[in-house]
Short mmCIF file of C-alpha atoms in Angstrom, two decimals:
data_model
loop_
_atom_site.label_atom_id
_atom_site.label_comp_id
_atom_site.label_asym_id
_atom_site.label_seq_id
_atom_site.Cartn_x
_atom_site.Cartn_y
_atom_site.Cartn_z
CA UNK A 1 -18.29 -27.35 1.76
CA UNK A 2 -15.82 -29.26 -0.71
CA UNK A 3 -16.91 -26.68 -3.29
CA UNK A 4 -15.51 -24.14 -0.91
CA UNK A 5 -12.32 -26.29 -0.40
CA UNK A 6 -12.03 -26.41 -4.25
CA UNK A 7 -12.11 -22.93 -4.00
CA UNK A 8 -9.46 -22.59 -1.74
CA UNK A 9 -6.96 -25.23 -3.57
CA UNK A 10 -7.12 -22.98 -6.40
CA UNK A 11 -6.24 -20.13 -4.71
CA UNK A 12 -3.73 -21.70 -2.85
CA UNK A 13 -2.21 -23.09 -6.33
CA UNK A 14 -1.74 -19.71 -7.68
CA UNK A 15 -0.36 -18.30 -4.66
CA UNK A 16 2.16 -20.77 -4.98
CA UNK A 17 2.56 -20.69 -8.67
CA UNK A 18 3.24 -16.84 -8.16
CA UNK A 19 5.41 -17.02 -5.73
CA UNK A 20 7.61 -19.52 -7.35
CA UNK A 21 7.91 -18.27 -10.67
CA UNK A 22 8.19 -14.62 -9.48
CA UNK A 23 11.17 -15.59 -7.13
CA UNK A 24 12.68 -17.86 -9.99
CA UNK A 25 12.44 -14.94 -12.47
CA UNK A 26 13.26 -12.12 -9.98
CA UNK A 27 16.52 -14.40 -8.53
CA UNK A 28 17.39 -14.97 -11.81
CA UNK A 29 17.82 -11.30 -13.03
CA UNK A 30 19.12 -10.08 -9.32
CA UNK A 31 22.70 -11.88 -9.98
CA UNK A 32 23.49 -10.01 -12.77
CA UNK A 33 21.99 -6.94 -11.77
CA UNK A 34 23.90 -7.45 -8.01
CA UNK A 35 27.22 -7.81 -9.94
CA UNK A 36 26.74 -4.36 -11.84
CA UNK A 37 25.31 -2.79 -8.36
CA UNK A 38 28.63 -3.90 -6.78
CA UNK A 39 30.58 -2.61 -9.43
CA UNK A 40 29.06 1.08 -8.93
CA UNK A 41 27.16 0.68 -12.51
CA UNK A 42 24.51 3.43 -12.38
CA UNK A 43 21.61 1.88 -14.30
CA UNK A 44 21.55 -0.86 -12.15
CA UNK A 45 21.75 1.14 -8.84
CA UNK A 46 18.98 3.64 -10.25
CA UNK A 47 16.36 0.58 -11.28
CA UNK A 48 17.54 -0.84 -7.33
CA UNK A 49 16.61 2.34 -5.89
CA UNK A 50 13.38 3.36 -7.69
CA UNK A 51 11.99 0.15 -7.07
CA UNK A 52 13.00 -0.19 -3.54
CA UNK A 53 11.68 3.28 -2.83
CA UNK A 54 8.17 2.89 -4.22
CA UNK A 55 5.37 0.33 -3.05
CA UNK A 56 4.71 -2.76 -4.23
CA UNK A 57 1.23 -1.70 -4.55
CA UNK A 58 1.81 1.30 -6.91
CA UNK A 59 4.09 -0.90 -9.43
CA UNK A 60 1.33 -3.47 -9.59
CA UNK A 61 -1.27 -0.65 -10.70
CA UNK A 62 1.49 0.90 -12.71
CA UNK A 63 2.47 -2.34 -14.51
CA UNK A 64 -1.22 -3.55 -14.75
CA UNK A 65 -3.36 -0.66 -15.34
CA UNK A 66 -0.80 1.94 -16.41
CA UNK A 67 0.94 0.35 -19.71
CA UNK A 68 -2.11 -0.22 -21.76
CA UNK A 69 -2.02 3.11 -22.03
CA UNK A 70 0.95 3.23 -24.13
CA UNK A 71 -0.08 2.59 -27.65
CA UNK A 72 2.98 0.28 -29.00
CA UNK A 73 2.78 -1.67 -25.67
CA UNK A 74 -1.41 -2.36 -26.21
CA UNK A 75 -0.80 -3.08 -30.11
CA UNK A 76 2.77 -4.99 -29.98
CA UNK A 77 3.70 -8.25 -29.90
CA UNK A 78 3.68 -8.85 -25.96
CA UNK A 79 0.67 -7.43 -25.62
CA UNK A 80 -0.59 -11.03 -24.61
CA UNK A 81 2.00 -11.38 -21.76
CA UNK A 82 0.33 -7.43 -20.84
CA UNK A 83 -2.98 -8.22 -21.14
CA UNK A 84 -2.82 -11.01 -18.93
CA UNK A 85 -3.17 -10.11 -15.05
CA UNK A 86 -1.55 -13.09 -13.74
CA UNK A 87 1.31 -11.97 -16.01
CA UNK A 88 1.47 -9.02 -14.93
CA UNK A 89 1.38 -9.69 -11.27
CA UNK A 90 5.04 -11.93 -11.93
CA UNK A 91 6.20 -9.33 -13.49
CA UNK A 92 5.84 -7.02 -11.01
CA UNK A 93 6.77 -9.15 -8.42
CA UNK A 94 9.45 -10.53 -9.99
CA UNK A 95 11.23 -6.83 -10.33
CA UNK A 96 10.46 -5.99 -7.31
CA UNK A 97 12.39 -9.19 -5.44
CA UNK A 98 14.62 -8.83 -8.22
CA UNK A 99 16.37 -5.04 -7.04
CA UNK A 100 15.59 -6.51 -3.25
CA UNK A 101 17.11 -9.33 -3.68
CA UNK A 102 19.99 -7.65 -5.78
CA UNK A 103 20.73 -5.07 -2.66
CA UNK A 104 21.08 -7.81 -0.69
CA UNK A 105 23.55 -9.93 -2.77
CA UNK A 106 25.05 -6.81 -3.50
CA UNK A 107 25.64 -6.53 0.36
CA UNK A 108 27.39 -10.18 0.22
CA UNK A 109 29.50 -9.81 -2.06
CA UNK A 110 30.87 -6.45 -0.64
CA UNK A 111 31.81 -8.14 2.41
CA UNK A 112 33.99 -10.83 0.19
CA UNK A 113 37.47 -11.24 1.76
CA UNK A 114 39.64 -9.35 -0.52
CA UNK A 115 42.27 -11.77 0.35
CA UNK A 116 40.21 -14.79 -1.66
CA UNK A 117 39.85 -12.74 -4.58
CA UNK A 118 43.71 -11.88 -4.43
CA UNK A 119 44.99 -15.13 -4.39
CA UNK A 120 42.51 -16.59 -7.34
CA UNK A 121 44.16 -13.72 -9.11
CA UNK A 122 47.20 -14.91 -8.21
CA UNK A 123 46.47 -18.23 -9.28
CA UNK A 124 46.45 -16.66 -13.27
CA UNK A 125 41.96 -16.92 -12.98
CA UNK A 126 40.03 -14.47 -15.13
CA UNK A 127 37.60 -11.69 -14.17
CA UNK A 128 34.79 -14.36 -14.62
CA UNK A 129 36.64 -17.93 -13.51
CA UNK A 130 36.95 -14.87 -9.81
CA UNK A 131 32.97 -13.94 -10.08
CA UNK A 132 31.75 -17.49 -11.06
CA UNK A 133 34.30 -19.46 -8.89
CA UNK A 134 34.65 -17.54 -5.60
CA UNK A 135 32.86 -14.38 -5.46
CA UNK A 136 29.43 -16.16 -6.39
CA UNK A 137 29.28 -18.92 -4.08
CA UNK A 138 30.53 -17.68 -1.03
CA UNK A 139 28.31 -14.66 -1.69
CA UNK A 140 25.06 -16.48 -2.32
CA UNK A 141 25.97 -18.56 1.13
CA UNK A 142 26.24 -15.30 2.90
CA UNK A 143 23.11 -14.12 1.77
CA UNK A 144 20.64 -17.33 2.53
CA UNK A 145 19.53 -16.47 5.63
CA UNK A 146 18.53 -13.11 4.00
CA UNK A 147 16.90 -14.37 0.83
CA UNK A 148 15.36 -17.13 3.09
CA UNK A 149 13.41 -13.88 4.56
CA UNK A 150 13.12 -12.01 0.99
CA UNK A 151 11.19 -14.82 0.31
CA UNK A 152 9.02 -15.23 3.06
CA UNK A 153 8.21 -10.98 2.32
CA UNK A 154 7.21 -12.07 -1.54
CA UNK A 155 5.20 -14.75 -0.11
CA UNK A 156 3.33 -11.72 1.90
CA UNK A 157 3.64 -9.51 -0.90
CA UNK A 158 1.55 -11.91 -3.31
CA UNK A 159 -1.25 -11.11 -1.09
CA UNK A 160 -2.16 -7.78 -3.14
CA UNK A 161 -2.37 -10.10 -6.52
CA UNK A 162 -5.92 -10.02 -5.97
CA UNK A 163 -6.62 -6.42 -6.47
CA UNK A 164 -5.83 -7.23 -10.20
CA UNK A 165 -8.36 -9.72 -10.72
CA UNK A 166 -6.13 -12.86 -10.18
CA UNK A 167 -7.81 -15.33 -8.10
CA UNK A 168 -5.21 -16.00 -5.21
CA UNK A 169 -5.37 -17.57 -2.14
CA UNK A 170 -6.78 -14.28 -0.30
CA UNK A 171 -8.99 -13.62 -3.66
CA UNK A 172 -10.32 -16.99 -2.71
CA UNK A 173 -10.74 -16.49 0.58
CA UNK A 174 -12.79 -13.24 -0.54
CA UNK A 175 -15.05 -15.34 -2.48
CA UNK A 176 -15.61 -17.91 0.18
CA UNK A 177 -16.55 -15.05 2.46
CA UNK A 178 -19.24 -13.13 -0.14
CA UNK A 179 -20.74 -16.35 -0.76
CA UNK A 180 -20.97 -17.54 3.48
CA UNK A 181 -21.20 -14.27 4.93
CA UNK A 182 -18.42 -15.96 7.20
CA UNK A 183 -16.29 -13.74 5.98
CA UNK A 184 -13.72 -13.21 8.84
CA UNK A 185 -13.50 -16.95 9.41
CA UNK A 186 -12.88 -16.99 5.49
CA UNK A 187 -9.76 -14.89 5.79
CA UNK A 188 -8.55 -16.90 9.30
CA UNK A 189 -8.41 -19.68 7.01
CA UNK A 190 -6.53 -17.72 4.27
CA UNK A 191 -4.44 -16.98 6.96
CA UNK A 192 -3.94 -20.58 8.53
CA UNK A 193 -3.10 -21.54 5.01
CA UNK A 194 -0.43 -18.71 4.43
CA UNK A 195 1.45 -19.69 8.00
CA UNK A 196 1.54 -23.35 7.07
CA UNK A 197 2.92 -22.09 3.62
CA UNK A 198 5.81 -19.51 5.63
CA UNK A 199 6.79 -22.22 8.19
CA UNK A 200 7.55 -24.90 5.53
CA UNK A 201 9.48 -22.06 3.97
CA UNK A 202 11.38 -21.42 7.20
CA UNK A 203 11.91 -24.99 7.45
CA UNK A 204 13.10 -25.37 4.07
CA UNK A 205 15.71 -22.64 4.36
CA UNK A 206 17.03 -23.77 7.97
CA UNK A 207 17.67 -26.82 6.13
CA UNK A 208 19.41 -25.12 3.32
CA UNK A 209 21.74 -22.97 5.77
CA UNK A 210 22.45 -26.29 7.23
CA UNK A 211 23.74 -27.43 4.30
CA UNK A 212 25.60 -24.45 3.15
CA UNK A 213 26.42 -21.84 5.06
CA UNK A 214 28.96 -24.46 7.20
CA UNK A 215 31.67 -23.73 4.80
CA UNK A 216 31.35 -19.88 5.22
CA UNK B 1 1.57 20.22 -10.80
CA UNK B 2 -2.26 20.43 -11.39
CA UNK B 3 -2.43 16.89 -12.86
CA UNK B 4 -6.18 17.91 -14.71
CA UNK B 5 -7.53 19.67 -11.34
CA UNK B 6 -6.73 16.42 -9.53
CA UNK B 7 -3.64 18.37 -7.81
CA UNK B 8 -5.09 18.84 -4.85
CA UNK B 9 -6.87 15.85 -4.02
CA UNK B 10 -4.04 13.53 -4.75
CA UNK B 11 -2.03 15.95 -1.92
CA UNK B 12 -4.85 15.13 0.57
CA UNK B 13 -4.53 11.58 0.05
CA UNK B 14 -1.21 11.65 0.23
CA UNK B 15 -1.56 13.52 3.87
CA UNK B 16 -4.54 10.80 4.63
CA UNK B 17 -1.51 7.75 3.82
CA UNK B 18 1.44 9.88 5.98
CA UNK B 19 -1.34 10.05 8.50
CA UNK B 20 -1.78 6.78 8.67
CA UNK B 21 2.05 5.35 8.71
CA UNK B 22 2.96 8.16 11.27
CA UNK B 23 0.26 6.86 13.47
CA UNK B 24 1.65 3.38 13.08
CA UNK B 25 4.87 4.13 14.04
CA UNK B 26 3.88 5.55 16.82
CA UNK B 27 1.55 2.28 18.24
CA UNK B 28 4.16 -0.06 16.71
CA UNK B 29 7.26 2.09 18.42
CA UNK B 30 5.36 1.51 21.81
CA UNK B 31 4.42 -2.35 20.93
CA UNK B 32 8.00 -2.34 20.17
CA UNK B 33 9.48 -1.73 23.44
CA UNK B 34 6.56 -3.92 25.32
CA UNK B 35 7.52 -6.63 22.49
CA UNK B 36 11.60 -6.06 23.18
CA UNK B 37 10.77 -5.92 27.58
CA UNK B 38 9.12 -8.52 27.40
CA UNK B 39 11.50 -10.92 25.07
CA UNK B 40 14.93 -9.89 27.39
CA UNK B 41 12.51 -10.26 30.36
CA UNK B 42 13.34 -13.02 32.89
CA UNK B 43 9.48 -14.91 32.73
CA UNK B 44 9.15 -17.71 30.49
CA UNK B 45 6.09 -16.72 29.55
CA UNK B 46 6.80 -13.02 28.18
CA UNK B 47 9.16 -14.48 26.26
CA UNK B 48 7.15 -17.48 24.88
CA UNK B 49 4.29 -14.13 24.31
CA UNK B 50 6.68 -12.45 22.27
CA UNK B 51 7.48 -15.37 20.36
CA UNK B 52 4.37 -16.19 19.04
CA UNK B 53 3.34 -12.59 18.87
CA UNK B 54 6.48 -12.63 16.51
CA UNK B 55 5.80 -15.82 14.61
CA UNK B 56 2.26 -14.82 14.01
CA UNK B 57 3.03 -11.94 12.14
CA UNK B 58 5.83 -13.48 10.01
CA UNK B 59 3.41 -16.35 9.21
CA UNK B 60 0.57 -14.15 7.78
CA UNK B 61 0.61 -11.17 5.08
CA UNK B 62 -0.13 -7.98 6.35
CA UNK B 63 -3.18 -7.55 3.72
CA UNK B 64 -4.38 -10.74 4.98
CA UNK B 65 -3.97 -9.43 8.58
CA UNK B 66 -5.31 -6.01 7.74
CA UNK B 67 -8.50 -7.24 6.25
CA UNK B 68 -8.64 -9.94 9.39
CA UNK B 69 -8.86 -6.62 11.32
CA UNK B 70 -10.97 -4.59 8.94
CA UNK B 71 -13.79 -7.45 9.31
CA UNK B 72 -12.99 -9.01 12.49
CA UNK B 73 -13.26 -5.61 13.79
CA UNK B 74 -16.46 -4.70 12.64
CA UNK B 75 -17.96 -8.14 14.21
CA UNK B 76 -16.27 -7.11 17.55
CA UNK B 77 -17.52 -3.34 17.56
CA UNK B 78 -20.81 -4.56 16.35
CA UNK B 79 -21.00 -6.77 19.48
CA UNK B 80 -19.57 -4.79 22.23
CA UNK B 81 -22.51 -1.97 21.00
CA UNK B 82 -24.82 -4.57 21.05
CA UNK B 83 -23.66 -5.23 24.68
CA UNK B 84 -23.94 -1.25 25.65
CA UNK B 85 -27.13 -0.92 23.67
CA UNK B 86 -25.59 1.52 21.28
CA UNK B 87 -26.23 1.63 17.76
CA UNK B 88 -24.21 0.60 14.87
CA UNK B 89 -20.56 2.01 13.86
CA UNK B 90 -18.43 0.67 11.65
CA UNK B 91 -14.81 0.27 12.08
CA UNK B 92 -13.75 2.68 8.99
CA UNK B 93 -11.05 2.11 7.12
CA UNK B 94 -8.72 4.15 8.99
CA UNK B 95 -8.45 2.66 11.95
CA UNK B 96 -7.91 -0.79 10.32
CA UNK B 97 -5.25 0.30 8.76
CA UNK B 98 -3.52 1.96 11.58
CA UNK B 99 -4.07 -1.05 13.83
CA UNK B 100 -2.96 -3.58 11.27
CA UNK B 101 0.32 -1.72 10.21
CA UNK B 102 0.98 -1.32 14.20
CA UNK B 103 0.46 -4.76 15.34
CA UNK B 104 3.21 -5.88 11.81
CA UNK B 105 5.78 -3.32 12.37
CA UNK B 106 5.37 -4.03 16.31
CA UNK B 107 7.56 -6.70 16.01
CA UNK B 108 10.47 -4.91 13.43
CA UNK B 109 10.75 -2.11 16.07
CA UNK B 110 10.94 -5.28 18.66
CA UNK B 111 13.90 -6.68 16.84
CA UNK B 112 15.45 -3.55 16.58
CA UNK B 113 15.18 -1.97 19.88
CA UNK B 114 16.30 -6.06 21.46
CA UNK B 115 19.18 -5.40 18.80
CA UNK B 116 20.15 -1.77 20.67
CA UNK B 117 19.45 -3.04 23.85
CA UNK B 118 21.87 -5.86 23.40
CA UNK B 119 24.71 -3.44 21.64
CA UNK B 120 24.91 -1.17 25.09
CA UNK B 121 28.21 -2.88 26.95
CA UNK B 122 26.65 -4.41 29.54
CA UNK B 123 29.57 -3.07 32.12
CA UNK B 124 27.78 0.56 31.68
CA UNK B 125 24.65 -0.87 33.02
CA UNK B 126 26.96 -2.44 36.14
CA UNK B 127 28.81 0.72 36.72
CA UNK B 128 25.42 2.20 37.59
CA UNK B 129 24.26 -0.17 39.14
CA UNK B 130 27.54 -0.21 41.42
CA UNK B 131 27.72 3.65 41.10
CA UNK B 132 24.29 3.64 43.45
CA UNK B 133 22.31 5.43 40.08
CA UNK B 134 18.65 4.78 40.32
CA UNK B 135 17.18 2.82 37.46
CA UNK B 136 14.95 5.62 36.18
CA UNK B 137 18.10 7.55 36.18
CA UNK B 138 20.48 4.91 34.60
CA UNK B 139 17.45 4.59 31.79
CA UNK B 140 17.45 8.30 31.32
CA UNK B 141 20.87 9.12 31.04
CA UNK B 142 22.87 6.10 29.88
CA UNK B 143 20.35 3.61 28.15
CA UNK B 144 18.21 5.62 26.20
CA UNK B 145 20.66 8.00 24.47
CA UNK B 146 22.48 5.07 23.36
CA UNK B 147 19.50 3.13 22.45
CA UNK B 148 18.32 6.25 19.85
CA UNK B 149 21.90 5.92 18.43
CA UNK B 150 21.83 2.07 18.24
CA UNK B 151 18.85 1.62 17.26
CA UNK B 152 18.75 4.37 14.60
CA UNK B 153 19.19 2.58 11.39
CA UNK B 154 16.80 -0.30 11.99
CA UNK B 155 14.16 2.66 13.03
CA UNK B 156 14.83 4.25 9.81
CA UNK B 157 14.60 0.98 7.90
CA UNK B 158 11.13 -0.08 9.79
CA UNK B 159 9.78 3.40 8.90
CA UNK B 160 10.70 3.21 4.96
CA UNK B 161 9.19 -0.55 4.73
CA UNK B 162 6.14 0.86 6.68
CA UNK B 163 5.29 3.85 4.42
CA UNK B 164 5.84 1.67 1.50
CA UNK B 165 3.06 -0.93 3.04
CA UNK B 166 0.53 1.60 4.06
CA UNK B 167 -1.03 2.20 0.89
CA UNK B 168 -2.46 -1.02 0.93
CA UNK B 169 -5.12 0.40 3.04
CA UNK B 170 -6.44 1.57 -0.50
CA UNK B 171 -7.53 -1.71 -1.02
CA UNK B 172 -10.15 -1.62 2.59
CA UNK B 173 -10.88 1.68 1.18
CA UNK B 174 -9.18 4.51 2.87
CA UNK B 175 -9.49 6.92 0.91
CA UNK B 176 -5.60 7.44 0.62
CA UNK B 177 -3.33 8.77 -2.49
CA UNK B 178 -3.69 5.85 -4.03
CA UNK B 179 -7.54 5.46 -4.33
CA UNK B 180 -7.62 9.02 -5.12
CA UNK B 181 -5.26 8.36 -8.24
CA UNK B 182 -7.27 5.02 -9.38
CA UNK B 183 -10.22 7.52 -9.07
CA UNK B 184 -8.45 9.88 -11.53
CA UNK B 185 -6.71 7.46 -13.59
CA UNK B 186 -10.38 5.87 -14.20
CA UNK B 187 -12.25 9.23 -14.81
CA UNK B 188 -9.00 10.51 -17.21
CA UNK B 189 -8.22 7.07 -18.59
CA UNK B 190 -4.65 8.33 -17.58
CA UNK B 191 -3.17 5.72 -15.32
CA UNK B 192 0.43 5.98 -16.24
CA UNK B 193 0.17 9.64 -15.53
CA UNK B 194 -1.33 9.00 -11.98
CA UNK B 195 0.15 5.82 -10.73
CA UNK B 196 3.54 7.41 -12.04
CA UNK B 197 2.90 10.48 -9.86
CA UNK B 198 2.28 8.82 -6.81
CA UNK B 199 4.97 6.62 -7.24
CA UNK B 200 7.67 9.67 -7.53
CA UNK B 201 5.57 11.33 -4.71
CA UNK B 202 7.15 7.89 -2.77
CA UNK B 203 10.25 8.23 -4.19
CA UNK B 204 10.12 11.96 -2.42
CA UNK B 205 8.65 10.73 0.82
CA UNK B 206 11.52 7.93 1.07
CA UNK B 207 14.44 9.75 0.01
CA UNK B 208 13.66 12.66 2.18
CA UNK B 209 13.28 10.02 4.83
CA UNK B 210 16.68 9.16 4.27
CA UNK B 211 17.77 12.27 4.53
CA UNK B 212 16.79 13.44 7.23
CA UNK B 213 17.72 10.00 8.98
CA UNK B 214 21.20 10.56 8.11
CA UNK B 215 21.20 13.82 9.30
CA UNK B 216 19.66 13.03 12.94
CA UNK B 217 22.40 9.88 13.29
CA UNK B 218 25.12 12.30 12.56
CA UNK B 219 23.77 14.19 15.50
CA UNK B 220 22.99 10.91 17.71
CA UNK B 221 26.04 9.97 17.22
CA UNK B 222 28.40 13.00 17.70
CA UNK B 223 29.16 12.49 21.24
CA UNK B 224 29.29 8.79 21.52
CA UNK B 225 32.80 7.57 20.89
CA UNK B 226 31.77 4.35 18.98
#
């Protein structure tokens, strides 16, 4: 029994770990990539639309399977950070939240009252003291409740992790369930486990938008 | 567009996957409008239903769910034949997947139908009421034109997050596009070649989606002065 729980920790530690570091990373490039999306730049609309318009699924295989193939990808220097699936999964993940989670800021800061952004101009601030000053913040405050969900969707998303050989909280679950033969009750657990995980989330966020979104 | 021979059999899977989301939308349409009746309904309880019908499915992963399904189903079918004296069946693949995706994008097209229910001015509804038009009627000919409009883009979004989730169902084993390109990719030791097909075969599915979409709400929306 506490062999099985073991099993399920671990799982439930790289579900986590996932999640975090692929929302960190994705977040992280979606600013940047938001602020070019906004500003018509055609690279970053292109890389928002092909990975919005293809599954999650597909980019996983693509990502883990598909660049080994490449020669100067299998014998270069990152071929480490490649070969590794639990890399690879982040990766993916982390690209695909990132153009998600770029459409949506991109959305935000569209709907910025033109009349802010006038009269920072008007106070003599620069392109960037605008973007990093008032566009920014009152964008990222529009978008919470939004990302709060993005979130939520990665946390779903992370689910699939397992069908590249990392050992989530559903891989876990899988193993529980080959070794018991319980194996629906072993994925009602998973699944117990992943709605604690979501409502702390919600939670979490509800707080947050407390906090924030007031000022909007 | 022979891809080494496997041409044809990536096209069938990719008709086995559009089989599959089409039938979804069409459970999770009708779950939809039970899921949207019953949360502007007047009983407590439908709404309380709907809300844990809603929170249920926003607290677990569809994979999760689907393979709850897949397994869970096979236990229940396995029973219920037991009970009839039948034989063994097994639920396939299939009809996990269609179920699964059904029951999850239930409650988008809940939200969005509630959303186009609650966008038709309420003092239509009253002038038919007043106006002595039967309810059938007043559904017919006022409510549901403008829920179609309304409730277009939602729709449209719902269906573009659902074809993008079905091939998940590759992972129970339906023997979808994507199986049928890890089956290739593995024999040809070409992955990039097959994963990047079906992804632009996606790219093609969404974008016509879109398409089309737009072209239908330009329609919808011709006569209704918004």
């Amino acid at each position: 029994m506490t062999a099985f729980a073991q099993l399920y920790i671990r799982g439930l530690g790289t579900t986590l770990l996932l999640l975090v570091t692929s929302c960190a990373i994705g977040h992280a490039l979606a600013v940047p990539l938001a602020v070019a999306a906004a500003r018509r730049n055609l690279i970053a609309r292109a890389y928002v639309y092909v990975v919005r318009g293809t599954p999650l699924v597909v980019q996983l295989f693509l990502i883990y399977f598909g660049l080994p193939q490449i020669r100067w990808i299998r014998d270069g220097a990152l071929w480490p950070l490649f070969g590794s699936a639990f890399a690879c999964a982040v990766l993916t993940f982390a690209m695909n939240t990132s153009a998600y989670t770029a459409a949506l800021l991109a959305n935000a800061i569209a709907a910025t009252n033109p009349l802010e952004i006038a009269a920072a101009r008007a106070f003599g601030m620069t392109e960037v003291q605008v973007l990093t000053r008032i566009t920014l913040p009152s964008a990222f405050r529009r978008a919470l409740p939004a990302y709060g969900n993005e979130v939520v969707l990665m946390l779903h998303a992370t689910a699939i992790a397992g069908a590249i050989t990392v050992f989530d909280l559903t891989a876990a679950a899988r193993s529980v369930g080959a070794q018991t033969y319980a194996v629906l009750e072993s994925y009602l657990a998973a699944a117990a486990l992943y709605a604690v995980i979501v409502a702390t989330l919600t939670l979490l966020f509800r707080a947050a938008e407390r906090r924030f979104v007031q000022y909007v | 567009m022979s891809f080494g021979g496997y041409g044809a059999t990536l096209l069938a899977g990719l008709g086995v996957t559009l089989s599959v989301s089409f039938l979804s939308l069409f459970f999770a349409t009708i779950l939809g409008v039970v899921a949207a009746y019953g949360s502007l309904s007047r009983s407590r309880a439908a709404r309380a239903a709907v809300t844990i019908y809603m929170s249920a499915m926003r607290g677990v992963p569809d994979y999760v769910l689907m393979l709850v399904i897949y397994f869970g189903g096979q236990l229940l079918v396995a029973r219920i034949r037991t009970f009839l004296g039948l034989g063994y069946a097994d639920v396939d693949p299939f009809t996990a997947a269609v179920v699964s995706l059904s029951v999850v994008f239930g409650t988008y097209m809940g939200e969005a139908i509630r959303g186009a229910w609650l966008a038709i001015p309420r003092a239509q509804l009253d002038a038919a009421e007043a106006a002595g038009i039967g309810r059938m009627r007043m559904l017919r000919r006022i409510a549901i034109p403008q829920l179609l409009f309304h409730g277009a883009g939602a729709f449209t979004n719902t269906w573009l997050v659902l074809v993008k989730t079905t091939p998940i169902a590759a992972l129970i084993g339906l023997e979808d596009v994507l199986r049928r390109a890890q089956a290739a990719a593995s024999a040809t030791q070409q992955p990039l070649t097959f994963y990047g097909a079906v992804s632009v075969a996606f790219l093609i599915v969404t974008g016509a989606s879109e398409a089309i979409a737009r072209r239908l709400a330009a329609r919808a929306g011709a006569h209704l002065a918004t």
